[in-house]
Amino acid sequence: MISVKNLEKTFHTLRGDLHVLKGINQEIQKGEKVVIVGPSGSGKSTFLRCLNLLEMPTGGEVWFEGTQINAPGCDVDQLRRKMGMVFQHFNLFPHLSVLKNITLAPVTLKIKTQKEADDKAMQLLKRIGLEDKANAYPSQLSGGQQQRIAIVRALAMEPDVMLFDEPTSALDPEMVGEVLQVMKELAHEGMTMVVVTHEMNFAREVATRVLFMDEGQVLEEAKPDEFFTHPKNPRLQDFLSKVL
Ligand code: ADP
Ligand code: MG
C-alpha cells in the first residue's frame, strides 16, 4: 500500500540545513499496523508528514497504491482523501459543531451529499458512543471526546490508511484509554494504520511491526514480541530502559 524508498528530508533554516530523514526504506502492506517509537526530535512526525505530503521529501520516493505521490503533477487532494491523519492536538474547527466538523470535508469535496454525510457521521458517532454530542461544539467536550471525534472525522472520508501522530500525548491520563480503545477497534476491523506513539502497551497489543527511529533513521524493526524482549540495537535498548 505504501512504499518508501531512500526517503530524505532536509529543512533549510536560518541556522543552516537540518538533515532530518536520512534514507528511510519501508514497505507497508494493506492491513498492517505499524507503530513508530523513538526519542523526541528523531524525525517521526516528519516521516508521517512525508507520507501524505504535508512535508515534501527532499529526496527519494514515496509510493501509495501504485502511484509515486512525490512526482511532479501528482494530485495531492486525491491522495489525502485516501489517507486520514490524526494529530496530537485535535485540530477540530472550534466554530463548527461536531456534526459539521465531520461532514465538512466529504460535502465540500462533493464526495457525499449533506444527507449522506450526516447519516454516515451519526453512524460513526454512535460507534464511539457520542451521538448525543452531534450538535455540541468542540469546547464543550473533553480532550478524549475531541480526539475520538477527530478520529471519526478522518474516518468519514473512508480512507484506506490512517496515520496517527501521538494521538494521546496531549490528553489527561484518564482519557488516554478511551482514545486507544477506538484505535484498537479500528485495528481489529482491518484498517491499515501507521501510529507514532509512546504507548508501549498499545504497540505490544496492536502492532504487526514496531519501528525504532533515531536521528532520522529506522535503526530497528521487528514484531512487537521480538522488539520488546530482544532489542538488538544499543540505542533501542537504552530507549526501552527509559520508557518501560
Ligand atoms: P519527532 O516527531 O520524532 O519528535 P520531528 O519530525 O518533529 O521529530 O522533528 C525532527 C527534527 O526536525 C527536529 O529537530 C525538528 O526541530 C526539526 N523540524 C521539524 N519540522 C521542521 C520545520 N518545519 N522546519 C525546521 N525544522 C523542523
Ligand atoms: Mg513528533
PDB file of C-alpha atoms and ligand atoms in Angstrom:
ATOM      1  CA  MET A   1       0.000   0.000   0.000  1.00  0.00           C
ATOM      2  CA  ILE A   2       2.833   2.396   0.908  1.00  0.00           C
ATOM      3  CA  SER A   3       6.371   2.109  -0.337  1.00  0.00           C
ATOM      4  CA  VAL A   4       9.125   4.462   0.742  1.00  0.00           C
ATOM      5  CA  LYS A   5      12.490   4.395  -0.986  1.00  0.00           C
ATOM      6  CA  ASN A   6      15.532   6.264   0.295  1.00  0.00           C
ATOM      7  CA  LEU A   7      13.348   8.973   1.762  1.00  0.00           C
ATOM      8  CA  GLU A   8      15.302  12.105   2.654  1.00  0.00           C
ATOM      9  CA  LYS A   9      14.173  15.340   4.233  1.00  0.00           C
ATOM     10  CA  THR A  10      16.336  18.355   4.864  1.00  0.00           C
ATOM     11  CA  PHE A  11      14.896  21.523   6.354  1.00  0.00           C
ATOM     12  CA  HIS A  12      16.629  24.697   5.252  1.00  0.00           C
ATOM     13  CA  THR A  13      16.617  27.022   8.234  1.00  0.00           C
ATOM     14  CA  LEU A  14      18.202  30.339   9.062  1.00  0.00           C
ATOM     15  CA  ARG A  15      20.694  28.485  11.215  1.00  0.00           C
ATOM     16  CA  GLY A  16      21.626  26.157   8.388  1.00  0.00           C
ATOM     17  CA  ASP A  17      20.431  22.873   6.964  1.00  0.00           C
ATOM     18  CA  LEU A  18      18.835  20.270   9.178  1.00  0.00           C
ATOM     19  CA  HIS A  19      19.055  16.733   7.783  1.00  0.00           C
ATOM     20  CA  VAL A  20      16.049  15.146   9.462  1.00  0.00           C
ATOM     21  CA  LEU A  21      15.336  11.977   7.452  1.00  0.00           C
ATOM     22  CA  LYS A  22      18.394  10.089   6.275  1.00  0.00           C
ATOM     23  CA  GLY A  23      17.352   7.472   3.776  1.00  0.00           C
ATOM     24  CA  ILE A  24      14.296   5.612   5.041  1.00  0.00           C
ATOM     25  CA  ASN A  25      13.111   2.467   3.274  1.00  0.00           C
ATOM     26  CA  GLN A  26       9.752   0.951   4.191  1.00  0.00           C
ATOM     27  CA  GLU A  27       7.058  -1.222   2.687  1.00  0.00           C
ATOM     28  CA  ILE A  28       3.700  -1.080   4.426  1.00  0.00           C
ATOM     29  CA  GLN A  29       1.191  -3.725   3.375  1.00  0.00           C
ATOM     30  CA  LYS A  30      -2.575  -3.368   3.398  1.00  0.00           C
ATOM     31  CA  GLY A  31      -3.917  -4.227   6.858  1.00  0.00           C
ATOM     32  CA  GLU A  32      -0.615  -3.699   8.664  1.00  0.00           C
ATOM     33  CA  LYS A  33      -0.431  -1.736  11.897  1.00  0.00           C
ATOM     34  CA  VAL A  34       2.988  -0.140  12.033  1.00  0.00           C
ATOM     35  CA  VAL A  35       3.894   1.561  15.295  1.00  0.00           C
ATOM     36  CA  ILE A  36       6.804   4.006  15.320  1.00  0.00           C
ATOM     37  CA  VAL A  37       8.630   4.804  18.530  1.00  0.00           C
ATOM     38  CA  GLY A  38      11.759   6.799  19.215  1.00  0.00           C
ATOM     39  CA  PRO A  39      13.134   9.806  21.041  1.00  0.00           C
ATOM     40  CA  SER A  40      11.794  13.299  20.568  1.00  0.00           C
ATOM     41  CA  GLY A  41      13.311  15.007  17.542  1.00  0.00           C
ATOM     42  CA  SER A  42      14.203  11.747  15.772  1.00  0.00           C
ATOM     43  CA  GLY A  43      12.017  12.571  12.751  1.00  0.00           C
ATOM     44  CA  LYS A  44       8.881  10.521  13.480  1.00  0.00           C
ATOM     45  CA  SER A  45       6.423  13.319  12.721  1.00  0.00           C
ATOM     46  CA  THR A  46       8.371  14.396   9.661  1.00  0.00           C
ATOM     47  CA  PHE A  47       8.264  10.833   8.368  1.00  0.00           C
ATOM     48  CA  LEU A  48       4.466  10.628   8.820  1.00  0.00           C
ATOM     49  CA  ARG A  49       4.025  14.035   7.211  1.00  0.00           C
ATOM     50  CA  CYS A  50       6.071  12.965   4.204  1.00  0.00           C
ATOM     51  CA  LEU A  51       3.708  10.005   3.703  1.00  0.00           C
ATOM     52  CA  ASN A  52       0.814  12.338   2.909  1.00  0.00           C
ATOM     53  CA  LEU A  53       2.926  15.226   1.613  1.00  0.00           C
ATOM     54  CA  LEU A  54       2.240  17.627   4.453  1.00  0.00           C
ATOM     55  CA  GLU A  55       6.023  17.840   4.024  1.00  0.00           C
ATOM     56  CA  MET A  56       7.620  17.478   0.624  1.00  0.00           C
ATOM     57  CA  PRO A  57      10.506  14.990   0.681  1.00  0.00           C
ATOM     58  CA  THR A  58      13.822  16.406  -0.490  1.00  0.00           C
ATOM     59  CA  GLY A  59      14.949  13.034  -1.810  1.00  0.00           C
ATOM     60  CA  GLY A  60      13.729   9.545  -2.539  1.00  0.00           C
ATOM     61  CA  GLU A  61      10.321   8.227  -3.465  1.00  0.00           C
ATOM     62  CA  VAL A  62       7.005   7.744  -1.716  1.00  0.00           C
ATOM     63  CA  TRP A  63       4.537   5.438  -3.435  1.00  0.00           C
ATOM     64  CA  PHE A  64       0.905   4.999  -2.388  1.00  0.00           C
ATOM     65  CA  GLU A  65      -1.397   2.464  -4.007  1.00  0.00           C
ATOM     66  CA  GLY A  66       0.780   2.259  -7.088  1.00  0.00           C
ATOM     67  CA  THR A  67       1.345   5.989  -7.630  1.00  0.00           C
ATOM     68  CA  GLN A  68       4.512   7.906  -6.872  1.00  0.00           C
ATOM     69  CA  ILE A  69       2.998  10.722  -4.869  1.00  0.00           C
ATOM     70  CA  ASN A  70       6.057  12.969  -4.728  1.00  0.00           C
ATOM     71  CA  ALA A  71       6.369  13.051  -8.509  1.00  0.00           C
ATOM     72  CA  PRO A  72       5.507  16.344 -10.245  1.00  0.00           C
ATOM     73  CA  GLY A  73       1.840  16.647 -11.168  1.00  0.00           C
ATOM     74  CA  CYS A  74       0.529  14.141  -8.642  1.00  0.00           C
ATOM     75  CA  ASP A  75      -2.958  15.045  -7.369  1.00  0.00           C
ATOM     76  CA  VAL A  76      -2.319  15.720  -3.686  1.00  0.00           C
ATOM     77  CA  ASP A  77      -6.005  16.238  -2.833  1.00  0.00           C
ATOM     78  CA  GLN A  78      -6.925  12.874  -4.274  1.00  0.00           C
ATOM     79  CA  LEU A  79      -4.160  11.307  -2.206  1.00  0.00           C
ATOM     80  CA  ARG A  80      -5.136  12.963   1.077  1.00  0.00           C
ATOM     81  CA  ARG A  81      -8.696  11.700   0.731  1.00  0.00           C
ATOM     82  CA  LYS A  82      -7.345   8.208   0.981  1.00  0.00           C
ATOM     83  CA  MET A  83      -5.052   8.943   3.930  1.00  0.00           C
ATOM     84  CA  GLY A  84      -6.661  10.001   7.184  1.00  0.00           C
ATOM     85  CA  MET A  85      -4.489  11.789   9.704  1.00  0.00           C
ATOM     86  CA  VAL A  86      -4.946  12.405  13.417  1.00  0.00           C
ATOM     87  CA  PHE A  87      -2.633  14.765  15.261  1.00  0.00           C
ATOM     88  CA  GLN A  88      -1.576  15.269  18.841  1.00  0.00           C
ATOM     89  CA  HIS A  89      -3.718  18.390  19.069  1.00  0.00           C
ATOM     90  CA  PHE A  90      -7.163  17.532  17.903  1.00  0.00           C
ATOM     91  CA  ASN A  91      -7.412  20.318  15.308  1.00  0.00           C
ATOM     92  CA  LEU A  92     -11.207  20.364  15.301  1.00  0.00           C
ATOM     93  CA  PHE A  93     -12.720  23.554  13.888  1.00  0.00           C
ATOM     94  CA  PRO A  94     -13.811  25.423  17.044  1.00  0.00           C
ATOM     95  CA  HIS A  95     -16.595  27.378  15.339  1.00  0.00           C
ATOM     96  CA  LEU A  96     -18.285  24.299  13.878  1.00  0.00           C
ATOM     97  CA  SER A  97     -20.498  21.733  15.585  1.00  0.00           C
ATOM     98  CA  VAL A  98     -19.278  18.169  15.915  1.00  0.00           C
ATOM     99  CA  LEU A  99     -21.543  17.110  13.053  1.00  0.00           C
ATOM    100  CA  LYS A 100     -20.240  19.906  10.798  1.00  0.00           C
ATOM    101  CA  ASN A 101     -16.658  19.069  11.685  1.00  0.00           C
ATOM    102  CA  ILE A 102     -17.241  15.533  10.498  1.00  0.00           C
ATOM    103  CA  THR A 103     -19.233  16.322   7.355  1.00  0.00           C
ATOM    104  CA  LEU A 104     -17.353  19.393   6.096  1.00  0.00           C
ATOM    105  CA  ALA A 105     -14.720  17.628   4.011  1.00  0.00           C
ATOM    106  CA  PRO A 106     -16.851  14.951   2.345  1.00  0.00           C
ATOM    107  CA  VAL A 107     -19.537  17.525   1.480  1.00  0.00           C
ATOM    108  CA  THR A 108     -17.160  20.287   0.333  1.00  0.00           C
ATOM    109  CA  LEU A 109     -15.247  17.844  -1.832  1.00  0.00           C
ATOM    110  CA  LYS A 110     -18.581  16.581  -3.211  1.00  0.00           C
ATOM    111  CA  ILE A 111     -17.894  13.021  -2.173  1.00  0.00           C
ATOM    112  CA  LYS A 112     -21.219  12.887  -0.348  1.00  0.00           C
ATOM    113  CA  THR A 113     -24.422  14.908  -0.205  1.00  0.00           C
ATOM    114  CA  GLN A 114     -25.104  16.627   3.136  1.00  0.00           C
ATOM    115  CA  LYS A 115     -27.723  13.978   3.927  1.00  0.00           C
ATOM    116  CA  GLU A 116     -25.380  11.081   3.154  1.00  0.00           C
ATOM    117  CA  ALA A 117     -22.589  12.713   5.132  1.00  0.00           C
ATOM    118  CA  ASP A 118     -24.915  13.385   8.097  1.00  0.00           C
ATOM    119  CA  ASP A 119     -26.085   9.765   8.110  1.00  0.00           C
ATOM    120  CA  LYS A 120     -22.536   8.471   7.968  1.00  0.00           C
ATOM    121  CA  ALA A 121     -21.429  10.894  10.701  1.00  0.00           C
ATOM    122  CA  MET A 122     -24.247   9.808  13.019  1.00  0.00           C
ATOM    123  CA  GLN A 123     -23.378   6.180  12.412  1.00  0.00           C
ATOM    124  CA  LEU A 124     -19.723   6.878  13.291  1.00  0.00           C
ATOM    125  CA  LEU A 125     -20.682   8.908  16.369  1.00  0.00           C
ATOM    126  CA  LYS A 126     -22.895   6.073  17.550  1.00  0.00           C
ATOM    127  CA  ARG A 127     -19.986   3.689  17.279  1.00  0.00           C
ATOM    128  CA  ILE A 128     -17.950   5.772  19.704  1.00  0.00           C
ATOM    129  CA  GLY A 129     -20.927   6.491  21.947  1.00  0.00           C
ATOM    130  CA  LEU A 130     -21.041  10.227  21.219  1.00  0.00           C
ATOM    131  CA  GLU A 131     -24.172  10.550  19.103  1.00  0.00           C
ATOM    132  CA  ASP A 132     -25.649  12.876  21.729  1.00  0.00           C
ATOM    133  CA  LYS A 133     -22.783  15.317  21.038  1.00  0.00           C
ATOM    134  CA  ALA A 134     -23.577  15.860  17.356  1.00  0.00           C
ATOM    135  CA  ASN A 135     -24.675  19.448  17.918  1.00  0.00           C
ATOM    136  CA  ALA A 136     -22.116  20.318  20.585  1.00  0.00           C
ATOM    137  CA  TYR A 137     -19.081  22.494  19.886  1.00  0.00           C
ATOM    138  CA  PRO A 138     -15.540  21.232  20.480  1.00  0.00           C
ATOM    139  CA  SER A 139     -15.005  23.496  23.508  1.00  0.00           C
ATOM    140  CA  GLN A 140     -17.908  21.740  25.249  1.00  0.00           C
ATOM    141  CA  LEU A 141     -16.144  18.377  25.031  1.00  0.00           C
ATOM    142  CA  SER A 142     -13.339  16.756  26.968  1.00  0.00           C
ATOM    143  CA  GLY A 143      -9.978  16.204  25.306  1.00  0.00           C
ATOM    144  CA  GLY A 144     -10.675  12.496  24.952  1.00  0.00           C
ATOM    145  CA  GLN A 145     -14.033  13.160  23.324  1.00  0.00           C
ATOM    146  CA  GLN A 146     -12.466  15.708  20.956  1.00  0.00           C
ATOM    147  CA  GLN A 147      -9.779  13.286  19.907  1.00  0.00           C
ATOM    148  CA  ARG A 148     -12.283  10.489  19.298  1.00  0.00           C
ATOM    149  CA  ILE A 149     -14.226  12.905  17.118  1.00  0.00           C
ATOM    150  CA  ALA A 150     -11.039  13.844  15.263  1.00  0.00           C
ATOM    151  CA  ILE A 151     -10.591  10.133  14.511  1.00  0.00           C
ATOM    152  CA  VAL A 152     -14.180   9.821  13.334  1.00  0.00           C
ATOM    153  CA  ARG A 153     -13.783  12.936  11.196  1.00  0.00           C
ATOM    154  CA  ALA A 154     -10.868  11.296   9.408  1.00  0.00           C
ATOM    155  CA  LEU A 155     -12.874   8.077   9.011  1.00  0.00           C
ATOM    156  CA  ALA A 156     -15.762   9.980   7.417  1.00  0.00           C
ATOM    157  CA  MET A 157     -13.592  10.288   4.297  1.00  0.00           C
ATOM    158  CA  GLU A 158     -13.402   6.497   4.138  1.00  0.00           C
ATOM    159  CA  PRO A 159      -9.610   6.452   3.961  1.00  0.00           C
ATOM    160  CA  ASP A 160      -7.542   3.412   3.038  1.00  0.00           C
ATOM    161  CA  VAL A 161      -4.941   4.162   5.683  1.00  0.00           C
ATOM    162  CA  MET A 162      -4.920   6.121   8.942  1.00  0.00           C
ATOM    163  CA  LEU A 163      -1.861   7.991  10.181  1.00  0.00           C
ATOM    164  CA  PHE A 164      -1.715   8.880  13.878  1.00  0.00           C
ATOM    165  CA  ASP A 165       0.874  11.257  15.306  1.00  0.00           C
ATOM    166  CA  GLU A 166       0.987  10.878  19.096  1.00  0.00           C
ATOM    167  CA  PRO A 167      -2.810  10.948  19.356  1.00  0.00           C
ATOM    168  CA  THR A 168      -2.844  10.574  23.137  1.00  0.00           C
ATOM    169  CA  SER A 169       0.154  12.707  24.126  1.00  0.00           C
ATOM    170  CA  ALA A 170      -1.846  15.847  24.820  1.00  0.00           C
ATOM    171  CA  LEU A 171      -4.545  14.111  26.842  1.00  0.00           C
ATOM    172  CA  ASP A 172      -5.093  13.914  30.564  1.00  0.00           C
ATOM    173  CA  PRO A 173      -4.137  10.388  31.659  1.00  0.00           C
ATOM    174  CA  GLU A 174      -7.677   9.285  32.396  1.00  0.00           C
ATOM    175  CA  MET A 175      -8.674   9.975  28.788  1.00  0.00           C
ATOM    176  CA  VAL A 176      -5.910   8.043  27.084  1.00  0.00           C
ATOM    177  CA  GLY A 177      -7.705   4.700  27.359  1.00  0.00           C
ATOM    178  CA  GLU A 178     -10.866   5.733  25.531  1.00  0.00           C
ATOM    179  CA  VAL A 179      -8.873   7.007  22.549  1.00  0.00           C
ATOM    180  CA  LEU A 180      -6.672   3.908  22.412  1.00  0.00           C
ATOM    181  CA  GLN A 181      -9.846   1.799  22.555  1.00  0.00           C
ATOM    182  CA  VAL A 182     -11.212   3.443  19.401  1.00  0.00           C
ATOM    183  CA  MET A 183      -7.857   2.856  17.696  1.00  0.00           C
ATOM    184  CA  LYS A 184      -7.845  -0.783  18.761  1.00  0.00           C
ATOM    185  CA  GLU A 185     -11.313  -1.311  17.348  1.00  0.00           C
ATOM    186  CA  LEU A 186     -10.195   0.250  14.094  1.00  0.00           C
ATOM    187  CA  ALA A 187      -7.207  -2.068  14.035  1.00  0.00           C
ATOM    188  CA  HIS A 188      -9.401  -5.114  14.596  1.00  0.00           C
ATOM    189  CA  GLU A 189     -11.629  -4.058  11.724  1.00  0.00           C
ATOM    190  CA  GLY A 190      -8.611  -4.344   9.448  1.00  0.00           C
ATOM    191  CA  MET A 191      -7.654  -0.706   8.920  1.00  0.00           C
ATOM    192  CA  THR A 192      -4.106  -0.095   7.722  1.00  0.00           C
ATOM    193  CA  MET A 193      -2.511   2.104  10.378  1.00  0.00           C
ATOM    194  CA  VAL A 194       0.760   3.927  10.952  1.00  0.00           C
ATOM    195  CA  VAL A 195       0.954   5.150  14.531  1.00  0.00           C
ATOM    196  CA  VAL A 196       3.585   7.260  16.264  1.00  0.00           C
ATOM    197  CA  THR A 197       3.107   6.810  19.993  1.00  0.00           C
ATOM    198  CA  HIS A 198       4.767   6.462  23.366  1.00  0.00           C
ATOM    199  CA  GLU A 199       2.116   3.955  24.457  1.00  0.00           C
ATOM    200  CA  MET A 200       4.227   0.820  24.550  1.00  0.00           C
ATOM    201  CA  ASN A 201       1.334  -1.401  25.627  1.00  0.00           C
ATOM    202  CA  PHE A 202      -0.590  -0.311  22.577  1.00  0.00           C
ATOM    203  CA  ALA A 203       2.434  -1.199  20.434  1.00  0.00           C
ATOM    204  CA  ARG A 204       2.673  -4.620  22.061  1.00  0.00           C
ATOM    205  CA  GLU A 205      -1.002  -5.387  21.651  1.00  0.00           C
ATOM    206  CA  VAL A 206      -1.816  -3.922  18.283  1.00  0.00           C
ATOM    207  CA  ALA A 207       1.310  -3.572  16.136  1.00  0.00           C
ATOM    208  CA  THR A 208       2.135  -6.017  13.397  1.00  0.00           C
ATOM    209  CA  ARG A 209       5.551  -4.336  13.321  1.00  0.00           C
ATOM    210  CA  VAL A 210       7.318  -1.805  15.521  1.00  0.00           C
ATOM    211  CA  LEU A 211       9.932   0.604  14.153  1.00  0.00           C
ATOM    212  CA  PHE A 212      12.531   2.391  16.227  1.00  0.00           C
ATOM    213  CA  MET A 213      13.560   5.739  14.780  1.00  0.00           C
ATOM    214  CA  ASP A 214      16.604   7.649  15.946  1.00  0.00           C
ATOM    215  CA  GLU A 215      18.324  10.597  14.293  1.00  0.00           C
ATOM    216  CA  GLY A 216      16.403  10.258  11.061  1.00  0.00           C
ATOM    217  CA  GLN A 217      16.877   6.568  10.510  1.00  0.00           C
ATOM    218  CA  VAL A 218      14.985   3.381  11.269  1.00  0.00           C
ATOM    219  CA  LEU A 219      17.527   1.597  13.440  1.00  0.00           C
ATOM    220  CA  GLU A 220      15.461  -1.473  14.207  1.00  0.00           C
ATOM    221  CA  GLU A 221      12.165  -3.051  13.227  1.00  0.00           C
ATOM    222  CA  ALA A 222      10.560  -6.241  14.421  1.00  0.00           C
ATOM    223  CA  LYS A 223       7.345  -7.860  15.541  1.00  0.00           C
ATOM    224  CA  PRO A 224       6.403  -6.482  18.969  1.00  0.00           C
ATOM    225  CA  ASP A 225       7.387  -9.545  20.944  1.00  0.00           C
ATOM    226  CA  GLU A 226      10.871  -9.615  19.456  1.00  0.00           C
ATOM    227  CA  PHE A 227      11.165  -5.824  19.567  1.00  0.00           C
ATOM    228  CA  PHE A 228      10.468  -5.530  23.275  1.00  0.00           C
ATOM    229  CA  THR A 229      12.056  -8.700  24.589  1.00  0.00           C
ATOM    230  CA  HIS A 230      15.168  -8.915  22.380  1.00  0.00           C
ATOM    231  CA  PRO A 231      16.096  -5.416  21.249  1.00  0.00           C
ATOM    232  CA  LYS A 232      19.409  -5.558  19.383  1.00  0.00           C
ATOM    233  CA  ASN A 233      20.491  -2.002  18.765  1.00  0.00           C
ATOM    234  CA  PRO A 234      22.110  -0.464  21.868  1.00  0.00           C
ATOM    235  CA  ARG A 235      20.240   2.789  21.302  1.00  0.00           C
ATOM    236  CA  LEU A 236      16.931   0.914  21.317  1.00  0.00           C
ATOM    237  CA  GLN A 237      17.977  -0.951  24.459  1.00  0.00           C
ATOM    238  CA  ASP A 238      18.756   2.376  26.082  1.00  0.00           C
ATOM    239  CA  PHE A 239      15.466   3.902  24.878  1.00  0.00           C
ATOM    240  CA  LEU A 240      13.417   0.969  26.179  1.00  0.00           C
ATOM    241  CA  SER A 241      15.177   1.032  29.531  1.00  0.00           C
ATOM    242  CA  LYS A 242      13.940   4.606  29.938  1.00  0.00           C
ATOM    243  CA  VAL A 243      10.348   4.205  28.759  1.00  0.00           C
ATOM    244  CA  LEU A 244       9.352   0.759  30.029  1.00  0.00           C
TER     245      LEU A 244
HETATM  246  P1  ADP B   1       9.745  13.804  16.323  1.00  0.00           P
HETATM  247  O1  ADP B   1       8.354  13.770  15.805  1.00  0.00           O
HETATM  248  O2  ADP B   1      10.432  12.469  16.300  1.00  0.00           O
HETATM  249  O3  ADP B   1       9.846  14.432  17.676  1.00  0.00           O
HETATM  250  P2  ADP B   1      10.150  15.748  14.218  1.00  0.00           P
HETATM  251  O4  ADP B   1       9.950  15.032  12.934  1.00  0.00           O
HETATM  252  O5  ADP B   1       9.048  16.605  14.695  1.00  0.00           O
HETATM  253  O6  ADP B   1      10.623  14.716  15.344  1.00  0.00           O
HETATM  254  O7  ADP B   1      11.437  16.679  14.107  1.00  0.00           O
HETATM  255  C1  ADP B   1      12.703  16.219  13.713  1.00  0.00           C
HETATM  256  C2  ADP B   1      13.643  17.404  13.629  1.00  0.00           C
HETATM  257  O8  ADP B   1      13.239  18.238  12.559  1.00  0.00           O
HETATM  258  C3  ADP B   1      13.657  18.262  14.879  1.00  0.00           C
HETATM  259  O9  ADP B   1      14.970  18.693  15.082  1.00  0.00           O
HETATM  260  C4  ADP B   1      12.754  19.408  14.494  1.00  0.00           C
HETATM  261  O10 ADP B   1      13.111  20.566  15.194  1.00  0.00           O
HETATM  262  C5  ADP B   1      13.019  19.553  13.028  1.00  0.00           C
HETATM  263  N1  ADP B   1      11.882  20.116  12.284  1.00  0.00           N
HETATM  264  C6  ADP B   1      10.646  19.566  12.195  1.00  0.00           C
HETATM  265  N2  ADP B   1       9.845  20.315  11.416  1.00  0.00           N
HETATM  266  C7  ADP B   1      10.599  21.369  10.997  1.00  0.00           C
HETATM  267  C8  ADP B   1      10.344  22.505  10.144  1.00  0.00           C
HETATM  268  N3  ADP B   1       9.149  22.696   9.572  1.00  0.00           N
HETATM  269  N4  ADP B   1      11.354  23.378   9.958  1.00  0.00           N
HETATM  270  C9  ADP B   1      12.568  23.188  10.526  1.00  0.00           C
HETATM  271  N5  ADP B   1      12.873  22.152  11.312  1.00  0.00           N
HETATM  272  C10 ADP B   1      11.910  21.239  11.555  1.00  0.00           C
HETATM  273 MG    MG B   2       6.557  14.328  16.674  1.00  0.00          MG
END
